[in-house]
Amino acid sequence: MSASPAPLLVFVLGALGNAAAGFVFDAPAALLPTPPPPPARPRTLLRAERTATFGMGCFWTPSEAMLEVEGVTEAVAGYTGNPMAESPPTYDAVCYSSSWVEAVRVTYDDGILAYPELLDRAFERHEARLGSRQYGAFVFPEDSAQARDAREWLDAGTVALAVRERDRFPLSATVIEPATSFYRAEGYHQNYWAKWRPRLAAYAGLLAVASGALGPGGIGAVSDPVLAHDVAGWANGIGIAGALGALLERKLDAKVVEMK
Ligand code: MHO
C-alpha cells in the first residue's frame, strides 16, 4: 500500500507559499536600518542596585512574577535558610530535608523601588504554603537597614496586606530570618516557565498529531491512513525525544553555586 503524494504535495506547496509570503512581507523590514534603542529609564539620584531575598513558595512562578515589578532587573531561583550548610545542596536534598527554603533573590533599583514597597510586591506574589519551611513565606534581610524595614513592615501589617485578598494568606505567617548563604538553584529551575510554556505548547501539538486528532486523516484534512500513520509515528518519536531531552537537561544543567 503506498501513500498518495497529493496531501504531501499540498503541504509542501503550502509551506513554500508561506515562506515566499514571509520573505515578501518581512524582507523590506529586515533591510531597513534598525531603529535606535528606547531611551534608558530616567535615573534618580538615589539610584542604587541592591539585592533582596524572599522565601515565596515553589520558586518557579514567583521568580518570573518578580520580574514584572518595575525596578526589579533580575530574579534568581535558589536555596537558602540553612545556616548549618557547608556546601551547596541539590534540589533533592532541599525536598527531603526540612532545613532549606526555596527562595528568590532579586536585584532591584532602590531609586525606583524602596525595600518596603518591594516587600509589598513580594507578598502579593508569593505562593507560600503554611506549615512548610521549603515553601514558606520568608524575608531574609541582607543588612541592618533591610532588617529594620522588614520588622517595621511586618509589625505595621498594613490593612491592605494583613490578609491577602486572593487566598486569605495571613501576613503574620511571614518569617524574618537574617540572610545566610544563598545558592543559585540548578539551571533547569531558572526561567522555568519561560522555557516550559513553549515546550508544553509543542507537546500539546504533538499529542494532537500523534493521536490523529490533528493532521492528515484528522479534522479537515485529506483522508490518507498511511500518511496519517506515518505522521503520527513521527509525532510520537519527536515527543519521546523531547521527553528524553528534558531528562538529560536535568542531568546536564544541574550545577548549584553559592552566590556572593
Ligand atoms: N511545583 C512542585 C514543586 C516544584 S518546586 C521547584 C510542587 O508544587 O510540589 O519545588
CSV table of N, CA, C and O in Angstrom, one decimal, residues 25 31 112 144 158 213:
chain,number,residue,atom,x,y,z
A,25,PHE,N,6.9,39.9,2.7
A,25,PHE,CA,6.4,40.9,3.7
A,25,PHE,C,7.5,41.3,4.7
A,25,PHE,O,7.5,42.4,5.2
A,31,LEU,N,15.5,44.8,5.9
A,31,LEU,CA,16.6,45.6,5.2
A,31,LEU,C,16.7,47.0,5.7
A,31,LEU,O,17.6,47.7,5.5
A,112,ILE,N,14.1,53.4,42.3
A,112,ILE,CA,12.8,53.2,41.7
A,112,ILE,C,11.8,52.6,42.7
A,112,ILE,O,10.6,52.9,42.7
A,144,SER,N,21.4,45.7,58.0
A,144,SER,CA,20.6,46.1,59.1
A,144,SER,C,19.5,47.0,58.7
A,144,SER,O,18.4,47.1,59.3
A,158,THR,N,0.1,46.3,57.3
A,158,THR,CA,-0.9,47.2,56.7
A,158,THR,C,-2.2,46.6,56.4
A,158,THR,O,-2.3,45.4,56.0
A,213,ALA,N,-5.9,13.3,16.0
A,213,ALA,CA,-6.9,14.4,16.1
A,213,ALA,C,-6.6,15.5,15.1
A,213,ALA,O,-7.5,16.1,14.5
